[in-house]
mmCIF file of C-alpha atoms and ligand atoms in Angstrom:
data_model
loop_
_atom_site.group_PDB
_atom_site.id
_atom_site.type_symbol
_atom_site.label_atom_id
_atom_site.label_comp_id
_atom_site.label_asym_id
_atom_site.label_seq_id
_atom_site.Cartn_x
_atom_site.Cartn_y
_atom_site.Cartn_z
ATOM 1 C CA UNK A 1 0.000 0.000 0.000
ATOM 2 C CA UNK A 2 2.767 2.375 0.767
ATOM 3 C CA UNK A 3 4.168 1.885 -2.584
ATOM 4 C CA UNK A 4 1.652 3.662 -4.834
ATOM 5 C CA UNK A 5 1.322 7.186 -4.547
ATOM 6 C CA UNK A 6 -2.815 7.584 -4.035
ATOM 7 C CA UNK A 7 -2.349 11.508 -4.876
ATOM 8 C CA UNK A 8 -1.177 10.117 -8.344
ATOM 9 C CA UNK A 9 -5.057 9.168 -9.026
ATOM 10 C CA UNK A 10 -6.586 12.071 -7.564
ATOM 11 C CA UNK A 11 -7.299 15.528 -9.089
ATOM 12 C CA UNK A 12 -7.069 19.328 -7.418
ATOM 13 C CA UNK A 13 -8.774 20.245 -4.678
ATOM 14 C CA UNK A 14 -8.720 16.067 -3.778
ATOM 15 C CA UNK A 15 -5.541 15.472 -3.844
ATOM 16 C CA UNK A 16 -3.872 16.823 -0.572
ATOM 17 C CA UNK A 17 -6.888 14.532 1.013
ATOM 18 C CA UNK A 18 -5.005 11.811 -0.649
ATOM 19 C CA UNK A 19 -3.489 10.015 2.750
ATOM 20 C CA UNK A 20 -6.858 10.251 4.256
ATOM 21 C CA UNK A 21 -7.886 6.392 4.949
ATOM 22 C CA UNK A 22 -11.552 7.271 3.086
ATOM 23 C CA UNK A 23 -13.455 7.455 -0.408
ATOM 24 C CA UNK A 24 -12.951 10.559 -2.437
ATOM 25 C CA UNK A 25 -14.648 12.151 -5.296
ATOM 26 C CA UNK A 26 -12.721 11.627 -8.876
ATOM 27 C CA UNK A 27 -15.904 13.212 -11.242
ATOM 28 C CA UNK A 28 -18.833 11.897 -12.976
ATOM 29 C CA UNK A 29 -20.523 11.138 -9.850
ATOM 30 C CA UNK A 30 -17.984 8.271 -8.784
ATOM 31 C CA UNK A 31 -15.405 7.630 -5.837
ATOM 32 C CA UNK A 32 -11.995 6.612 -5.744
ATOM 33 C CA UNK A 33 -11.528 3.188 -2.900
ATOM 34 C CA UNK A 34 -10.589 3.775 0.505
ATOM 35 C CA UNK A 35 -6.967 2.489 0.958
ATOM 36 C CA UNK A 36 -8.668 0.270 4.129
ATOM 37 C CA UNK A 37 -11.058 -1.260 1.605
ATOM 38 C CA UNK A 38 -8.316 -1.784 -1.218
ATOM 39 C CA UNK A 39 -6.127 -3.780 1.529
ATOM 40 C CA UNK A 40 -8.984 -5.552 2.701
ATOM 41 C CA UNK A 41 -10.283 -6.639 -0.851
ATOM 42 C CA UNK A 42 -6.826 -7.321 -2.154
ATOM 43 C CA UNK A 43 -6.411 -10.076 1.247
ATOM 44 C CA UNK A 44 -9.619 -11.554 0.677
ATOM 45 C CA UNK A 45 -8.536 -12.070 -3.294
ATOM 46 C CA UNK A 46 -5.307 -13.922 -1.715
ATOM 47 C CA UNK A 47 -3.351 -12.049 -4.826
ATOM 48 C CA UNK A 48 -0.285 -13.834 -5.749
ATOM 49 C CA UNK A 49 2.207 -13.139 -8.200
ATOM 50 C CA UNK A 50 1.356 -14.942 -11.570
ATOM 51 C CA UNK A 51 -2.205 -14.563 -11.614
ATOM 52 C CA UNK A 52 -4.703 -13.542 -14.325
ATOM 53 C CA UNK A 53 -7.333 -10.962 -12.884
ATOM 54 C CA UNK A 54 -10.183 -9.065 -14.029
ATOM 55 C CA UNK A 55 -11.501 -5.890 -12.088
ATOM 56 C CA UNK A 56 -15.027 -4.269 -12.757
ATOM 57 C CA UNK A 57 -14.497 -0.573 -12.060
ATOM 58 C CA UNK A 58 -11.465 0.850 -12.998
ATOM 59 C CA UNK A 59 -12.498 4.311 -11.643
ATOM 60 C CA UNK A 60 -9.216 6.834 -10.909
ATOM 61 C CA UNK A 61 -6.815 3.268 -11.853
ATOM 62 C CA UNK A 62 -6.002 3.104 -7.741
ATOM 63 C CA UNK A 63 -7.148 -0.205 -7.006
ATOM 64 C CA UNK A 64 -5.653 -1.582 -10.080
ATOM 65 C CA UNK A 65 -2.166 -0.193 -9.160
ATOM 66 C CA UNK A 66 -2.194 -1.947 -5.771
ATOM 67 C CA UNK A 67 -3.416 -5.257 -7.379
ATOM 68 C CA UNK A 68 -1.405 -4.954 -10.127
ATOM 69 C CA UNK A 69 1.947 -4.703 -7.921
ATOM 70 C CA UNK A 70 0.518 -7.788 -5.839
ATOM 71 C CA UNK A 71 0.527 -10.218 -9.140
ATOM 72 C CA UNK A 72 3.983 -9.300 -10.249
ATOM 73 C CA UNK A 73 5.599 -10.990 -11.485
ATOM 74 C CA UNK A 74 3.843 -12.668 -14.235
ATOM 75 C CA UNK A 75 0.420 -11.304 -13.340
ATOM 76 C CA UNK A 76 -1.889 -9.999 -15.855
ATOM 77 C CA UNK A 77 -4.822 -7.261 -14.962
ATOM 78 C CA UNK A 78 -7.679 -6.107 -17.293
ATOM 79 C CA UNK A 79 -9.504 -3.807 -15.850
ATOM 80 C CA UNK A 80 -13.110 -2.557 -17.093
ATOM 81 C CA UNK A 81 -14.468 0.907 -16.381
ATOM 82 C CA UNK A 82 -17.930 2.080 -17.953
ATOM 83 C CA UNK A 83 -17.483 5.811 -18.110
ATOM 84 C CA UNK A 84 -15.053 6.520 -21.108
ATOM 85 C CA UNK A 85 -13.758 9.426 -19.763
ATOM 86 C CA UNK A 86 -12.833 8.328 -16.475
ATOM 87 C CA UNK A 87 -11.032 5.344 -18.488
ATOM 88 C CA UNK A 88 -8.906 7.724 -20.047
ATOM 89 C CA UNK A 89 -7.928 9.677 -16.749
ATOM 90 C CA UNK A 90 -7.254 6.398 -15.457
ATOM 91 C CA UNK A 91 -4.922 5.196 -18.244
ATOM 92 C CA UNK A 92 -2.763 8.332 -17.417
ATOM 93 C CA UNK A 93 -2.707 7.959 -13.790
ATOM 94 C CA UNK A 94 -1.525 4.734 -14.466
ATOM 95 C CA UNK A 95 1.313 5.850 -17.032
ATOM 96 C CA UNK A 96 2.172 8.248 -14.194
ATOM 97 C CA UNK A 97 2.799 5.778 -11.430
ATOM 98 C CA UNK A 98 4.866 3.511 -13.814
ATOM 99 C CA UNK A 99 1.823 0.784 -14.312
ATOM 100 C CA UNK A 100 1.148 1.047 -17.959
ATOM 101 C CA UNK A 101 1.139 -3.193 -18.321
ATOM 102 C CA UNK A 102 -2.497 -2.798 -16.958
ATOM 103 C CA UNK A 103 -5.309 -3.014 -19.408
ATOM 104 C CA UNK A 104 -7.852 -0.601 -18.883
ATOM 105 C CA UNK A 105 -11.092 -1.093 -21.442
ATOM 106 C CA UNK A 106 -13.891 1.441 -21.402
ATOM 107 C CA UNK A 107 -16.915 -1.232 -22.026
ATOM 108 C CA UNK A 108 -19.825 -2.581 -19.510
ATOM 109 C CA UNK A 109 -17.849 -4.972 -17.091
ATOM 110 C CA UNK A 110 -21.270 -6.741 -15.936
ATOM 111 C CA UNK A 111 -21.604 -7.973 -19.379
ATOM 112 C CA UNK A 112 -17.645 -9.365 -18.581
ATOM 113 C CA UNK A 113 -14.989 -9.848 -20.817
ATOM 114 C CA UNK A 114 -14.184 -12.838 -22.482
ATOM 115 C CA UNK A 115 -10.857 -12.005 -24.602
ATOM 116 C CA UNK A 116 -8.855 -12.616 -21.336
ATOM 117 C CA UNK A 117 -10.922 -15.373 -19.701
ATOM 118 C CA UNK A 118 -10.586 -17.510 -17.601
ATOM 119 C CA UNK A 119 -10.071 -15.341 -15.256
ATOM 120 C CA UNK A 120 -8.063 -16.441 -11.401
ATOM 121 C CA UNK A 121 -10.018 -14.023 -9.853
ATOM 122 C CA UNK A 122 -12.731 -11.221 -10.247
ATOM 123 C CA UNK A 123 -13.771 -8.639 -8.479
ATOM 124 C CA UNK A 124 -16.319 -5.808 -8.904
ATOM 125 C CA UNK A 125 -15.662 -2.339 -7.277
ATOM 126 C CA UNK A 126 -19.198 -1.314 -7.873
ATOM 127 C CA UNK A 127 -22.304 -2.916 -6.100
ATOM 128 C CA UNK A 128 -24.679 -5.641 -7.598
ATOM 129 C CA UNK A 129 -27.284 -7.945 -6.617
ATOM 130 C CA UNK A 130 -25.838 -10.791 -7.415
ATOM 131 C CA UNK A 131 -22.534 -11.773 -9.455
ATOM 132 C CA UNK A 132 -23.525 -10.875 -12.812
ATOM 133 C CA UNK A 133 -23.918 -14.536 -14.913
ATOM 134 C CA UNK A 134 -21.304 -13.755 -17.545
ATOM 135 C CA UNK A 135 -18.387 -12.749 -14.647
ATOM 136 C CA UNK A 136 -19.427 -16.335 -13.225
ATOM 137 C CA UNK A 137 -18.517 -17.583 -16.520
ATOM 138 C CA UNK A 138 -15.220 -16.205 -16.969
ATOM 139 C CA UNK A 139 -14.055 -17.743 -13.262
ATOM 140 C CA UNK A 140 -11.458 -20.357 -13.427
ATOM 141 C CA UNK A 141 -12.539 -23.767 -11.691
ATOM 142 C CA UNK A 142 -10.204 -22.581 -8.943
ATOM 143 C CA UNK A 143 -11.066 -18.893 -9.020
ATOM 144 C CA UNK A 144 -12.255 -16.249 -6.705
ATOM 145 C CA UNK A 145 -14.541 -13.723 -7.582
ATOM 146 C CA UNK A 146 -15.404 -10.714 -4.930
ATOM 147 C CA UNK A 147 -17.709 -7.649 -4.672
ATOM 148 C CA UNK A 148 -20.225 -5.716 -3.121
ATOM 149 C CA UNK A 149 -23.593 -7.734 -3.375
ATOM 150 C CA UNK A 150 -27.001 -6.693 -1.991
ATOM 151 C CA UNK A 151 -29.013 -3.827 -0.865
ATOM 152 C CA UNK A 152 -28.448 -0.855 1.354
ATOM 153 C CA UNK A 153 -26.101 -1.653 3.063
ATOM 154 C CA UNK A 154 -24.251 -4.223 0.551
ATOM 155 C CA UNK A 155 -22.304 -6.723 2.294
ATOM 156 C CA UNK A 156 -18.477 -7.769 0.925
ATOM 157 C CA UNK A 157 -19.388 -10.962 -0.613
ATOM 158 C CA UNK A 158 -16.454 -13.613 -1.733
ATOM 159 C CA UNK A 159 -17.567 -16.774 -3.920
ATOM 160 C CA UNK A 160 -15.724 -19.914 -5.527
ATOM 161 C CA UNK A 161 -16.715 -23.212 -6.900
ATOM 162 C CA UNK A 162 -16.254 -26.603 -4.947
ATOM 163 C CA UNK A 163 -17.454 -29.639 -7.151
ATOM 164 C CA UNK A 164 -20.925 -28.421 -8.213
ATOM 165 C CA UNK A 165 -21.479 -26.425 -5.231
ATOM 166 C CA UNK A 166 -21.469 -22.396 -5.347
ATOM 167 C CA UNK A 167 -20.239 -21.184 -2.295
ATOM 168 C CA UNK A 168 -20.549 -17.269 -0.812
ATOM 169 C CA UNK A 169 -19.171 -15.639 2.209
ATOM 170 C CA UNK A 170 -20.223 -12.543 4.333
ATOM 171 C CA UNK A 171 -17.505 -10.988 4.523
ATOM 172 C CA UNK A 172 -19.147 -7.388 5.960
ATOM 173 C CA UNK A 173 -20.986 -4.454 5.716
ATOM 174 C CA UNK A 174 -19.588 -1.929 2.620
ATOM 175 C CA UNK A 175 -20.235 0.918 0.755
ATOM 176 C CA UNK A 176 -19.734 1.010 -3.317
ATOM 177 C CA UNK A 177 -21.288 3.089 -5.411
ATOM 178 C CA UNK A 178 -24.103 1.538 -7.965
ATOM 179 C CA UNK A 179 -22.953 -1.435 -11.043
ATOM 180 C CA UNK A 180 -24.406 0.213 -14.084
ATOM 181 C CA UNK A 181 -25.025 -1.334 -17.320
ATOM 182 C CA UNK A 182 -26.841 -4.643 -18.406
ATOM 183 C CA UNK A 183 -26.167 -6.466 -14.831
ATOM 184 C CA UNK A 184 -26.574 -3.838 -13.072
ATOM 185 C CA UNK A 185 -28.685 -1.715 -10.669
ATOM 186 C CA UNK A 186 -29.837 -0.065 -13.284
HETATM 187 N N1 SAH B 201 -11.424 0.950 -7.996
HETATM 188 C C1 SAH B 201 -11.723 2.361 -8.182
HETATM 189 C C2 SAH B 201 -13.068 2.670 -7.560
HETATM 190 C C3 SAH B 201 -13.987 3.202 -8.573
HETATM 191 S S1 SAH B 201 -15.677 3.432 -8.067
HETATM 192 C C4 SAH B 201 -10.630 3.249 -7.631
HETATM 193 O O1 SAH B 201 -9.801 2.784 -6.840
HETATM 194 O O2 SAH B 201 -10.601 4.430 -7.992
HETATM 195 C C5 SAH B 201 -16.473 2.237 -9.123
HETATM 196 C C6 SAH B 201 -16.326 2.441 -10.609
HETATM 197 O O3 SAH B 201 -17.127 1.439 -11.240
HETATM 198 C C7 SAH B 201 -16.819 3.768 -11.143
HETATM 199 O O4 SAH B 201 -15.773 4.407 -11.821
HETATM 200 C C8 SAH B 201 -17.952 3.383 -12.103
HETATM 201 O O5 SAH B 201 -18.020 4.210 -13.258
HETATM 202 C C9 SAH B 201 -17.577 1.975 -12.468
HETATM 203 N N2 SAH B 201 -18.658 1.135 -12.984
HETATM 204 C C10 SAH B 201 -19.976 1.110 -12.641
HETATM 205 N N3 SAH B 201 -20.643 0.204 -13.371
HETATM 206 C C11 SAH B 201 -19.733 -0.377 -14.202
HETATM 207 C C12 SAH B 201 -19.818 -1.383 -15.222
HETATM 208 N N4 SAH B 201 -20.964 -1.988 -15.534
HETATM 209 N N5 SAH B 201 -18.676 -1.714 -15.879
HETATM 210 C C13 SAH B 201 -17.501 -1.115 -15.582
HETATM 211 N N6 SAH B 201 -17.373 -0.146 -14.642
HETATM 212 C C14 SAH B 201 -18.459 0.212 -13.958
#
């Protein structure tokens, strides 16, 4: 966490706010992650160099920088963001903090993407109701796939396969803001 520089993915009057442990505005009505939340996601994922990942919600490109240091080496991250514009801001922010291997795509992540699937793990930085059906899809046998599922308030919700089971785990109360798009909350 110490290594990425969160002022790198925030923009004037935000950014001197940036080593404040809470969500921040980045435009278009969105937030960039907590640094708390971003640890506690990144645990629950059990990240490990090597892995292929997917995120939902690129937003300001934070996230992505602290997952995509936990896969190196010979991680890959795609990383999905609906609003064009904040796809582009992210792509910079990246550049800036010396990430550029990350993928960013400006596309609806609740309809997933299958040009890098399977996919080790998943997770969604937006809330949902359930784990849209295609992002299920994309999961390796062995994969993970976390997010914020459920109503006001959503709760941190991690899933995997075992056999032909489906399995999901509380992990606690969160606050995201809304999945948009085909999955989403509309
Ligand atoms: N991880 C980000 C947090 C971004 S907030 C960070 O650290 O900055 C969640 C983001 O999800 C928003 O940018 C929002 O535009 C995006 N989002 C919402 N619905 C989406 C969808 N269907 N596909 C991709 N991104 C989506």
């Amino acid at each position: 966490m110490r290594a990425v520089p969160r002022e790198n993915f925030l923009a004037d009057p935000y950014r001197r706010d940036a080593y404040q442990d809470r969500p921040l505005p980045i435009g278009h009505g969105q937030t960039i992650s907590a640094p708390h939340m971003v640890a506690i996601m990144s645990d629950a994922l059990r990240l490990e160099p090597g892995l292929n990942v997917l995120e939902v919600g690129t937003g300001s490109g934070y996230h992505a920088a602290v997952t995509a240091r936990l896969i190196r080496p010979g991680g890959r991250l795609t990383s999905i963001e609906y609003v064009p514009q904040l796809a582009a801001v992210a792509r910079e922010n990246l550049r800036r903090s010396g990430e550029s291997s990350v993928e960013v795509v400006a596309a609806d992540g609740s309809r997933g993407w299958p040009a890098g699937a399977p996919y080790d793990r998943i997770y969604l930085t937006c809330t949902a109701m359930r784990f849209p059906p295609p992002l299920v899809d994309e999961l390796a046998p062995d994969g993970l796939i976390l997010g914020p599922i459920g109503g006001e308030p959503a709760r941190l919700t991690r899933a995997h396969r075992a056999g032909e089971t489906w399995i999901e785990e509380d992990l606690g109360a969160c606050a995201f803001v809304p999945l948009r798009g085909q999955y989403g909350l509309g």
